[in-house]
PDB file of C-alpha atoms and ligand atoms in Angstrom:
ATOM      1  CA  MET A 217      23.941  15.703 -24.929  1.00 78.00           C
ATOM      2  CA  ILE A 218      22.199  12.550 -24.331  1.00 80.00           C
ATOM      3  CA  PRO A 219      20.762  12.906 -20.885  1.00 84.00           C
ATOM      4  CA  ALA A 220      23.326  11.145 -18.162  1.00 93.00           C
ATOM      5  CA  GLN A 221      20.637   8.959 -17.282  1.00 95.00           C
ATOM      6  CA  TRP A 222      21.153   6.450 -20.272  1.00 96.00           C
ATOM      7  CA  ASP A 223      25.055   5.703 -18.599  1.00 97.00           C
ATOM      8  CA  ARG A 224      23.976   6.002 -14.789  1.00 97.00           C
ATOM      9  CA  ARG A 225      22.058   3.206 -15.490  1.00 98.00           C
ATOM     10  CA  ILE A 226      24.221   0.779 -17.136  1.00 97.00           C
ATOM     11  CA  ARG A 227      27.112   1.105 -15.375  1.00 97.00           C
ATOM     12  CA  ARG A 228      25.157   0.613 -12.512  1.00 98.00           C
ATOM     13  CA  ALA A 229      24.271  -2.431 -14.026  1.00 98.00           C
ATOM     14  CA  THR A 230      27.482  -3.244 -14.866  1.00 97.00           C
ATOM     15  CA  GLU A 231      28.424  -2.970 -11.122  1.00 96.00           C
ATOM     16  CA  LEU A 232      25.413  -4.888  -9.626  1.00 97.00           C
ATOM     17  CA  THR A 233      25.914  -8.174 -12.503  1.00 96.00           C
ATOM     18  CA  SER A 234      29.300  -8.731  -9.964  1.00 94.00           C
ATOM     19  CA  THR A 235      27.213  -7.771  -7.050  1.00 93.00           C
ATOM     20  CA  TYR A 236      24.059 -10.000  -6.848  1.00 94.00           C
ATOM     21  CA  PRO A 237      24.714 -12.779  -9.320  1.00 93.00           C
ATOM     22  CA  PHE A 238      21.403 -13.904  -8.609  1.00 93.00           C
ATOM     23  CA  GLY A 239      20.398 -10.849 -11.162  1.00 94.00           C
ATOM     24  CA  ALA A 240      23.208 -10.988 -13.888  1.00 96.00           C
ATOM     25  CA  GLU A 241      21.706 -12.658 -16.872  1.00 95.00           C
ATOM     26  CA  GLY A 242      18.987 -10.286 -16.295  1.00 96.00           C
ATOM     27  CA  LEU A 243      21.186  -7.206 -15.471  1.00 97.00           C
ATOM     28  CA  ARG A 244      23.797  -8.481 -18.628  1.00 97.00           C
ATOM     29  CA  PHE A 245      20.508  -8.398 -20.721  1.00 97.00           C
ATOM     30  CA  TYR A 246      19.353  -5.001 -19.447  1.00 98.00           C
ATOM     31  CA  THR A 247      22.665  -3.627 -19.788  1.00 97.00           C
ATOM     32  CA  ARG A 248      22.059  -4.306 -23.675  1.00 97.00           C
ATOM     33  CA  VAL A 249      18.762  -3.310 -23.739  1.00 98.00           C
ATOM     34  CA  ALA A 250      19.733   0.113 -22.163  1.00 98.00           C
ATOM     35  CA  THR A 251      22.478   0.854 -25.147  1.00 97.00           C
ATOM     36  CA  PHE A 252      19.689   0.240 -27.399  1.00 98.00           C
ATOM     37  CA  GLN A 253      17.643   2.454 -25.664  1.00 98.00           C
ATOM     38  CA  LYS A 254      20.303   5.178 -25.136  1.00 98.00           C
ATOM     39  CA  SER A 255      21.477   5.075 -29.106  1.00 97.00           C
ATOM     40  CA  LEU A 256      17.322   5.218 -29.233  1.00 98.00           C
ATOM     41  CA  TYR A 257      16.648   7.976 -27.024  1.00 98.00           C
ATOM     42  CA  ALA A 258      19.849  10.398 -29.494  1.00 97.00           C
ATOM     43  CA  GLU A 259      17.814   9.781 -32.814  1.00 97.00           C
ATOM     44  CA  ILE A 260      15.001  10.747 -31.582  1.00 97.00           C
ATOM     45  CA  GLN A 261      16.852  14.204 -29.619  1.00 96.00           C
ATOM     46  CA  LYS A 262      18.279  14.540 -33.231  1.00 96.00           C
ATOM     47  CA  ALA A 263      14.853  14.421 -34.594  1.00 96.00           C
ATOM     48  CA  LEU A 264      12.673  16.443 -32.290  1.00 95.00           C
ATOM     49  CA  LYS A 265      15.392  19.662 -31.418  1.00 92.00           C
ATOM     50  CA  ASP A 266      13.218  21.856 -33.082  1.00 92.00           C
ATOM     51  CA  SER A 267       9.926  21.254 -31.811  1.00 90.00           C
ATOM     52  CA  PRO A 268       8.181  23.371 -29.735  1.00 89.00           C
ATOM     53  CA  LYS A 269       8.242  21.446 -25.533  1.00 88.00           C
ATOM     54  CA  ILE A 270       4.577  19.943 -25.273  1.00 87.00           C
ATOM     55  CA  SER A 271       1.843  21.909 -23.179  1.00 88.00           C
ATOM     56  CA  ALA A 272       1.178  20.628 -20.483  1.00 86.00           C
ATOM     57  CA  ASP A 273      -1.966  20.241 -20.117  1.00 85.00           C
ATOM     58  CA  ARG A 274      -1.794  17.775 -23.365  1.00 87.00           C
ATOM     59  CA  PRO A 275      -1.807  13.963 -22.328  1.00 87.00           C
ATOM     60  CA  LEU A 276       1.710  12.797 -22.860  1.00 91.00           C
ATOM     61  CA  ARG A 277      -0.019   9.935 -25.044  1.00 91.00           C
ATOM     62  CA  ASP A 278      -1.159  12.124 -27.382  1.00 92.00           C
ATOM     63  CA  GLU A 279       2.252  12.073 -29.338  1.00 92.00           C
ATOM     64  CA  LEU A 280       3.064   9.382 -31.261  1.00 94.00           C
ATOM     65  CA  ASP A 281       5.620   9.967 -34.409  1.00 95.00           C
ATOM     66  CA  PHE A 282       5.383   6.853 -36.432  1.00 94.00           C
ATOM     67  CA  PHE A 283       7.115   8.471 -39.035  1.00 95.00           C
ATOM     68  CA  LEU A 284      10.054   8.736 -36.484  1.00 97.00           C
ATOM     69  CA  LEU A 285       9.494   5.580 -34.686  1.00 97.00           C
ATOM     70  CA  LEU A 286       8.667   3.024 -37.248  1.00 97.00           C
ATOM     71  CA  PRO A 287      12.501   2.886 -38.905  1.00 97.00           C
ATOM     72  CA  HIS A 288      14.103   1.587 -35.903  1.00 98.00           C
ATOM     73  CA  PHE A 289      11.876  -1.053 -34.906  1.00 98.00           C
ATOM     74  CA  SER A 290      13.106  -3.741 -36.979  1.00 98.00           C
ATOM     75  CA  PRO A 291      16.393  -3.072 -35.892  1.00 98.00           C
ATOM     76  CA  PHE A 292      14.678  -3.020 -32.265  1.00 98.00           C
ATOM     77  CA  LEU A 293      13.413  -6.490 -32.602  1.00 98.00           C
ATOM     78  CA  SER A 294      16.954  -7.395 -34.343  1.00 98.00           C
ATOM     79  CA  VAL A 295      18.593  -6.761 -31.109  1.00 97.00           C
ATOM     80  CA  ILE A 296      16.448  -8.429 -29.219  1.00 98.00           C
ATOM     81  CA  GLN A 297      16.534 -11.463 -31.062  1.00 97.00           C
ATOM     82  CA  GLN A 298      19.906 -11.768 -30.482  1.00 96.00           C
ATOM     83  CA  ILE A 299      20.052 -10.734 -26.953  1.00 96.00           C
ATOM     84  CA  ALA A 300      16.948 -11.468 -25.314  1.00 95.00           C
ATOM     85  CA  PRO A 301      16.051 -14.721 -22.640  1.00 92.00           C
ATOM     86  CA  PRO A 302      14.278 -17.470 -25.160  1.00 91.00           C
ATOM     87  CA  PRO A 303      10.684 -16.571 -24.847  1.00 91.00           C
ATOM     88  CA  LEU A 304      11.643 -12.861 -25.552  1.00 94.00           C
ATOM     89  CA  ALA A 305      14.105 -13.446 -28.324  1.00 96.00           C
ATOM     90  CA  GLN A 306      11.146 -15.804 -29.364  1.00 95.00           C
ATOM     91  CA  ALA A 307       8.396 -13.667 -29.990  1.00 95.00           C
ATOM     92  CA  ALA A 308      10.429 -10.967 -31.130  1.00 97.00           C
ATOM     93  CA  VAL A 309      11.184 -13.461 -34.046  1.00 97.00           C
ATOM     94  CA  GLY A 310       7.398 -13.430 -34.411  1.00 96.00           C
ATOM     95  CA  LEU A 311       6.676  -9.799 -34.246  1.00 97.00           C
ATOM     96  CA  ALA A 312       9.386  -9.683 -37.066  1.00 97.00           C
ATOM     97  CA  GLN A 313       7.537 -11.346 -39.050  1.00 97.00           C
ATOM     98  CA  LYS A 314       4.475  -9.684 -39.189  1.00 96.00           C
ATOM     99  CA  GLY A 315       5.840  -6.699 -40.321  1.00 96.00           C
ATOM    100  CA  PRO A 316       5.215  -3.167 -40.656  1.00 96.00           C
ATOM    101  CA  VAL A 317       0.747  -3.426 -40.023  1.00 95.00           C
ATOM    102  CA  GLY A 318       1.804  -5.823 -37.156  1.00 95.00           C
ATOM    103  CA  TRP A 319       4.968  -3.361 -35.340  1.00 96.00           C
ATOM    104  CA  GLN A 320       2.345  -0.275 -35.957  1.00 95.00           C
ATOM    105  CA  HIS A 321      -0.536  -2.310 -34.322  1.00 94.00           C
ATOM    106  CA  ALA A 322       1.733  -3.622 -31.498  1.00 94.00           C
ATOM    107  CA  ILE A 323       3.038   0.207 -31.239  1.00 95.00           C
ATOM    108  CA  GLU A 324      -0.140   1.276 -31.052  1.00 94.00           C
ATOM    109  CA  ASP A 325      -1.899  -1.163 -29.094  1.00 93.00           C
ATOM    110  CA  PHE A 326       0.380  -0.217 -26.201  1.00 94.00           C
ATOM    111  CA  TRP A 327       0.920   3.475 -26.548  1.00 95.00           C
ATOM    112  CA  HIS A 328      -3.176   4.135 -26.986  1.00 92.00           C
ATOM    113  CA  GLY A 329      -4.738   0.812 -25.396  1.00 83.00           C
ATOM    114  CA  ASP A 330      -4.486  -0.422 -21.532  1.00 69.00           C
ATOM    115  CA  PRO A 331      -0.786   0.007 -20.438  1.00 60.00           C
ATOM    116  CA  GLU A 332      -1.757  -3.703 -18.477  1.00 66.00           C
ATOM    117  CA  LEU A 333       1.174  -5.833 -18.603  1.00 68.00           C
ATOM    118  CA  ALA A 334       0.804  -9.843 -18.183  1.00 57.00           C
ATOM    119  CA  SER A 335       4.086 -11.921 -17.357  1.00 51.00           C
ATOM    120  CA  ALA A 336       5.554 -13.873 -20.443  1.00 45.00           C
ATOM    121  CA  VAL A 337       3.783 -17.110 -18.665  1.00 43.00           C
ATOM    122  CA  ASP A 338       0.308 -15.520 -19.487  1.00 52.00           C
ATOM    123  CA  ASP A 339       1.353 -15.568 -23.136  1.00 50.00           C
ATOM    124  CA  ALA A 340       1.535 -18.910 -23.766  1.00 49.00           C
ATOM    125  CA  GLU A 341      -1.839 -19.172 -23.735  1.00 49.00           C
ATOM    126  CA  GLU A 342      -2.472 -16.325 -25.991  1.00 50.00           C
ATOM    127  CA  LEU A 343       0.126 -17.807 -28.681  1.00 50.00           C
ATOM    128  CA  ARG A 344      -1.763 -21.188 -28.633  1.00 50.00           C
ATOM    129  CA  THR A 345      -5.218 -19.518 -29.909  1.00 50.00           C
ATOM    130  CA  GLY A 346      -3.187 -18.547 -33.088  1.00 49.00           C
ATOM    131  CA  ASP A 347      -4.869 -14.863 -33.356  1.00 48.00           C
ATOM    132  CA  SER A 348      -2.405 -12.962 -35.427  1.00 49.00           C
ATOM    133  CA  ARG A 349      -4.099  -9.744 -35.766  1.00 48.00           C
ATOM    134  CA  GLU A 350      -3.858  -9.232 -31.466  1.00 58.00           C
ATOM    135  CA  SER A 351      -0.909  -8.189 -30.547  1.00 71.00           C
ATOM    136  CA  THR A 352       0.026 -10.520 -27.607  1.00 83.00           C
ATOM    137  CA  SER A 353       1.446  -9.704 -24.292  1.00 87.00           C
ATOM    138  CA  SER A 354       5.277 -10.091 -25.232  1.00 90.00           C
ATOM    139  CA  ASP A 355       3.906  -7.639 -27.878  1.00 93.00           C
ATOM    140  CA  ARG A 356       3.249  -5.229 -25.949  1.00 92.00           C
ATOM    141  CA  LEU A 357       6.142  -5.842 -23.540  1.00 94.00           C
ATOM    142  CA  LEU A 358       8.848  -5.528 -26.884  1.00 96.00           C
ATOM    143  CA  ALA A 359       6.173  -2.358 -27.633  1.00 96.00           C
ATOM    144  CA  TRP A 360       7.186  -0.846 -24.297  1.00 97.00           C
ATOM    145  CA  ILE A 361      10.820  -1.388 -24.088  1.00 97.00           C
ATOM    146  CA  PHE A 362      11.116   0.020 -27.282  1.00 98.00           C
ATOM    147  CA  LEU A 363       8.681   3.233 -26.257  1.00 98.00           C
ATOM    148  CA  GLN A 364      10.476   3.725 -23.131  1.00 98.00           C
ATOM    149  CA  PRO A 365      13.097   6.151 -23.910  1.00 98.00           C
ATOM    150  CA  TYR A 366      10.808   8.073 -27.034  1.00 98.00           C
ATOM    151  CA  ALA A 367       8.106   8.898 -23.762  1.00 97.00           C
ATOM    152  CA  GLU A 368      11.325   9.798 -21.419  1.00 97.00           C
ATOM    153  CA  TYR A 369      11.920  12.422 -24.103  1.00 97.00           C
ATOM    154  CA  LEU A 370       8.815  13.266 -24.489  1.00 96.00           C
ATOM    155  CA  ALA A 371       8.262  13.528 -20.169  1.00 95.00           C
ATOM    156  CA  ALA A 372      11.047  15.690 -20.561  1.00 94.00           C
ATOM    157  CA  HIS A 373      10.526  18.092 -23.062  1.00 92.00           C
ATOM    158  CA  ARG A 374       7.241  19.256 -22.182  1.00 90.00           C
ATOM    159  CA  GLU A 375       5.992  22.522 -19.956  1.00 88.00           C
ATOM    160  CA  PRO A 376       6.179  21.409 -16.248  1.00 85.00           C
ATOM    161  CA  THR A 377       2.983  19.848 -14.890  1.00 81.00           C
ATOM    162  CA  ILE A 378       0.980  20.321 -11.900  1.00 82.00           C
ATOM    163  CA  VAL A 379       0.164  17.286  -9.902  1.00 81.00           C
ATOM    164  CA  ASP A 380      -2.906  17.509  -8.103  1.00 81.00           C
ATOM    165  CA  GLY A 381      -2.648  15.834  -5.020  1.00 83.00           C
ATOM    166  CA  THR A 382      -0.925  11.950  -5.242  1.00 86.00           C
ATOM    167  CA  PRO A 383      -1.941  10.139  -7.770  1.00 94.00           C
ATOM    168  CA  SER A 384      -1.108   6.699  -8.095  1.00 96.00           C
ATOM    169  CA  THR A 385      -0.554   6.399 -11.572  1.00 95.00           C
ATOM    170  CA  CYS A 386       1.858   8.718 -13.767  1.00 94.00           C
ATOM    171  CA  PRO A 387       0.518  12.275 -14.082  1.00 93.00           C
ATOM    172  CA  LEU A 388       2.223  12.928 -17.049  1.00 93.00           C
ATOM    173  CA  CYS A 389       1.705   9.611 -19.125  1.00 93.00           C
ATOM    174  CA  GLY A 390      -1.021   7.762 -17.155  1.00 93.00           C
ATOM    175  CA  GLY A 391       1.846   4.695 -16.448  1.00 95.00           C
ATOM    176  CA  LYS A 392       2.076   2.523 -13.310  1.00 96.00           C
ATOM    177  CA  PRO A 393       4.968   2.601 -10.971  1.00 97.00           C
ATOM    178  CA  ILE A 394       7.755   0.325 -11.590  1.00 98.00           C
ATOM    179  CA  VAL A 395       9.361   1.219  -8.672  1.00 98.00           C
ATOM    180  CA  GLY A 396       9.088   3.371  -5.240  1.00 98.00           C
ATOM    181  CA  VAL A 397      12.085   5.614  -3.690  1.00 97.00           C
ATOM    182  CA  LEU A 398      13.218   6.770  -0.393  1.00 96.00           C
ATOM    183  CA  ARG A 399      15.087  10.041  -0.242  1.00 94.00           C
ATOM    184  CA  SER A 400      16.190  11.707   2.987  1.00 90.00           C
ATOM    185  CA  GLU A 401      14.207  15.151   3.636  1.00 88.00           C
ATOM    186  CA  GLY A 402      14.772  16.662   6.832  1.00 85.00           C
ATOM    187  CA  ASP A 403      14.778  13.676   9.597  1.00 81.00           C
ATOM    188  CA  GLY A 404      12.949  11.326   7.155  1.00 82.00           C
ATOM    189  CA  ALA A 405      12.439  10.250   3.791  1.00 86.00           C
ATOM    190  CA  LYS A 406      10.410  11.597   1.857  1.00 93.00           C
ATOM    191  CA  LYS A 407       8.917   8.800  -1.020  1.00 95.00           C
ATOM    192  CA  SER A 408       8.060   8.774  -4.904  1.00 96.00           C
ATOM    193  CA  LEU A 409       7.289   6.911  -7.044  1.00 97.00           C
ATOM    194  CA  ILE A 410       8.577   6.342 -11.016  1.00 98.00           C
ATOM    195  CA  CYS A 411       6.747   5.569 -14.296  1.00 97.00           C
ATOM    196  CA  MET A 412       6.526   2.320 -16.092  1.00 97.00           C
ATOM    197  CA  LEU A 413       7.431   4.144 -19.395  1.00 96.00           C
ATOM    198  CA  CYS A 414       8.165   8.079 -19.225  1.00 96.00           C
ATOM    199  CA  ALA A 415      10.982   7.550 -15.689  1.00 97.00           C
ATOM    200  CA  HIS A 416       8.709  10.744 -14.201  1.00 95.00           C
ATOM    201  CA  GLU A 417       9.138  10.651 -10.375  1.00 95.00           C
ATOM    202  CA  TRP A 418       6.194  11.528  -8.569  1.00 95.00           C
ATOM    203  CA  THR A 419       6.003  12.494  -4.804  1.00 94.00           C
ATOM    204  CA  PHE A 420       3.609   9.954  -2.840  1.00 95.00           C
ATOM    205  CA  ARG A 421       2.119   9.741   0.196  1.00 94.00           C
ATOM    206  CA  ARG A 422       4.399   6.786   2.703  1.00 90.00           C
ATOM    207  CA  ILE A 423       0.894   4.426   4.167  1.00 92.00           C
ATOM    208  CA  TYR A 424      -1.041   4.708   0.847  1.00 95.00           C
ATOM    209  CA  CYS A 425      -1.305   1.130  -1.493  1.00 97.00           C
ATOM    210  CA  PRO A 426      -1.204   2.538  -5.123  1.00 96.00           C
ATOM    211  CA  ALA A 427      -2.992  -0.258  -6.157  1.00 96.00           C
ATOM    212  CA  CYS A 428      -5.778  -0.159  -4.097  1.00 96.00           C
ATOM    213  CA  GLY A 429      -6.062   3.062  -2.257  1.00 96.00           C
ATOM    214  CA  GLU A 430      -5.620   1.277   1.438  1.00 96.00           C
ATOM    215  CA  GLU A 431      -4.465   3.828   3.832  1.00 95.00           C
ATOM    216  CA  ARG A 432      -5.052   2.140   7.452  1.00 97.00           C
ATOM    217  CA  GLU A 433      -1.285   1.473   8.847  1.00 95.00           C
ATOM    218  CA  PRO A 434      -2.372  -2.466  10.159  1.00 96.00           C
ATOM    219  CA  GLN A 435      -2.528  -3.217   6.309  1.00 96.00           C
ATOM    220  CA  MET A 436       0.397  -1.926   4.928  1.00 96.00           C
ATOM    221  CA  ALA A 437       3.742  -3.416   6.265  1.00 96.00           C
ATOM    222  CA  PHE A 438       7.786  -3.316   4.445  1.00 95.00           C
ATOM    223  CA  TYR A 439       9.766  -6.158   4.295  1.00 96.00           C
ATOM    224  CA  SER A 440      13.932  -6.604   3.709  1.00 94.00           C
ATOM    225  CA  ALA A 441      16.479  -8.951   3.673  1.00 94.00           C
ATOM    226  CA  PRO A 442      19.889  -7.981   5.392  1.00 94.00           C
ATOM    227  CA  GLU A 443      21.470  -9.140   2.240  1.00 92.00           C
ATOM    228  CA  ILE A 444      19.830  -6.182   0.404  1.00 95.00           C
ATOM    229  CA  ALA A 445      19.289  -3.941   2.991  1.00 95.00           C
ATOM    230  CA  HIS A 446      18.878  -1.027   0.974  1.00 97.00           C
ATOM    231  CA  VAL A 447      15.195  -2.550  -0.933  1.00 97.00           C
ATOM    232  CA  ARG A 448      11.870  -3.448   0.626  1.00 96.00           C
ATOM    233  CA  VAL A 449       9.008  -4.406  -0.446  1.00 98.00           C
ATOM    234  CA  ASP A 450       6.266  -2.629   0.581  1.00 97.00           C
ATOM    235  CA  VAL A 451       3.281  -4.752   0.562  1.00 98.00           C
ATOM    236  CA  CYS A 452      -0.690  -4.389   1.177  1.00 98.00           C
ATOM    237  CA  ASP A 453      -2.773  -7.123   3.061  1.00 98.00           C
ATOM    238  CA  THR A 454      -5.968  -5.635   1.849  1.00 98.00           C
ATOM    239  CA  CYS A 455      -5.177  -6.009  -2.413  1.00 98.00           C
ATOM    240  CA  HIS A 456      -2.475  -8.812  -2.044  1.00 98.00           C
ATOM    241  CA  THR A 457      -0.243  -6.353  -4.255  1.00 98.00           C
ATOM    242  CA  TYR A 458       3.814  -5.504  -3.670  1.00 98.00           C
ATOM    243  CA  LEU A 459       5.963  -2.730  -5.283  1.00 98.00           C
ATOM    244  CA  LYS A 460       9.343  -2.422  -4.321  1.00 98.00           C
ATOM    245  CA  ASN A 461      11.030   0.378  -2.891  1.00 98.00           C
ATOM    246  CA  ILE A 462      14.295   1.831  -3.330  1.00 98.00           C
ATOM    247  CA  ASP A 463      15.579   3.610   0.207  1.00 96.00           C
ATOM    248  CA  LEU A 464      18.258   6.378  -0.832  1.00 96.00           C
ATOM    249  CA  THR A 465      18.854   7.193   2.084  1.00 94.00           C
ATOM    250  CA  LYS A 466      20.772   4.113   3.003  1.00 93.00           C
ATOM    251  CA  THR A 467      22.658   3.930  -0.257  1.00 91.00           C
ATOM    252  CA  GLY A 468      22.748   6.910  -2.614  1.00 88.00           C
ATOM    253  CA  LEU A 469      24.627   5.032  -5.580  1.00 92.00           C
ATOM    254  CA  ALA A 470      21.398   3.089  -6.561  1.00 97.00           C
ATOM    255  CA  VAL A 471      19.509   3.541  -9.746  1.00 98.00           C
ATOM    256  CA  PRO A 472      16.047   2.548  -8.883  1.00 98.00           C
ATOM    257  CA  ILE A 473      14.754   0.918 -11.829  1.00 97.00           C
ATOM    258  CA  VAL A 474      18.184  -0.836 -12.079  1.00 98.00           C
ATOM    259  CA  ASP A 475      18.225  -2.075  -8.599  1.00 98.00           C
ATOM    260  CA  GLU A 476      14.454  -3.073  -8.731  1.00 98.00           C
ATOM    261  CA  LEU A 477      15.988  -5.558 -11.798  1.00 97.00           C
ATOM    262  CA  ALA A 478      18.698  -6.689 -10.041  1.00 97.00           C
ATOM    263  CA  THR A 479      16.558  -7.997  -6.265  1.00 97.00           C
ATOM    264  CA  ILE A 480      15.128 -11.167  -8.362  1.00 96.00           C
ATOM    265  CA  PRO A 481      15.133 -12.965  -4.377  1.00 96.00           C
ATOM    266  CA  LEU A 482      12.735 -10.288  -3.050  1.00 97.00           C
ATOM    267  CA  ASP A 483       9.885 -11.174  -6.229  1.00 97.00           C
ATOM    268  CA  LEU A 484      10.376 -14.592  -5.113  1.00 96.00           C
ATOM    269  CA  TRP A 485       9.807 -14.005  -1.608  1.00 96.00           C
ATOM    270  CA  ALA A 486       6.874 -11.497  -1.950  1.00 97.00           C
ATOM    271  CA  VAL A 487       5.451 -14.683  -4.256  1.00 97.00           C
ATOM    272  CA  GLU A 488       5.978 -16.967  -2.109  1.00 98.00           C
ATOM    273  CA  HIS A 489       3.505 -15.249   0.245  1.00 97.00           C
ATOM    274  CA  GLY A 490       0.928 -14.577  -1.608  1.00 98.00           C
ATOM    275  CA  TYR A 491       1.536 -11.085  -3.653  1.00 98.00           C
ATOM    276  CA  LYS A 492       1.374 -10.069  -6.809  1.00 97.00           C
ATOM    277  CA  LYS A 493       3.317  -7.212  -8.445  1.00 97.00           C
ATOM    278  CA  LEU A 494       1.904  -3.631  -9.119  1.00 97.00           C
ATOM    279  CA  GLN A 495       3.607  -3.586 -11.912  1.00 96.00           C
ATOM    280  CA  ILE A 496       6.107  -6.481 -14.054  1.00 95.00           C
ATOM    281  CA  ASN A 497       9.228  -5.384 -15.271  1.00 96.00           C
ATOM    282  CA  MET A 498      11.023  -6.008 -18.969  1.00 94.00           C
ATOM    283  CA  LEU A 499      12.712  -9.329 -17.502  1.00 93.00           C
ATOM    284  CA  GLY A 500       8.741 -10.106 -17.066  1.00 90.00           C
ATOM    285  CA  ILE A 501       9.042 -10.426 -13.321  1.00 93.00           C
TER     286      ILE A 501
HETATM  287 ZN1  LIG B 691       4.878   7.989 -17.107  1.00 79.76          ZN
HETATM  288 ZN1  LIG B 692      -3.831  -2.712  -1.925  1.00 79.76          ZN
END
């Protein structure tokens, strides 16, 4: 059975399309991406169902099954060409033309390389330099979206890891957090972070910057807007980084990665105030 998280995400994105018209275009794109990811997850699950659990001391990114993944990459690029906003659709056309060797390179480059993803804007520069052997930021963005279901499957099928302290990157795969979550605990709220790649959620400190380690309270602040009260923007005034946090104590219906994508006005606010996002999302925002 395919885990329910895919349907939950798709349902939430559909709901928010009407609640937050400003996010509608991005959410419609996400809904179709998540539908593709759900079917890819099902394929991965079918292929790996008899594989033993991965041992907890093996880094998640030691795994990479090209035999399984590569046949799905070209159909993925076709879907993206049909549904993505123009710059990403164009990037998918470019990557499709590179053929299997280029696809493998893009996947490996993202999986084993620096997980840093630049925004699509930076790509224009890379494309002008025109070195087709190199993966562009858009290639990495595409590889990231493609690999998410695989990473999620691996994260869900390994022995439990004992996490030391509260790391700023994912204890399973080393990915950056894409969004924070607040859940109720006793009289207060417990904070955790969700990984941009494998969607693993790990406990985090309430007042601590995952980008630079700042922990002095006056340097850390959070902002929210009354019309999107359950999402707040946590900023660090030492490194000028921000990360959105979804407050599930205010609405249990939220699905953090979807609500993060939907709340674009908060990104605009943060950027206007000089903050840079810790990790861009699949809309390149
Ligand atoms: Zn991870
Ligand atoms: Zn910081």
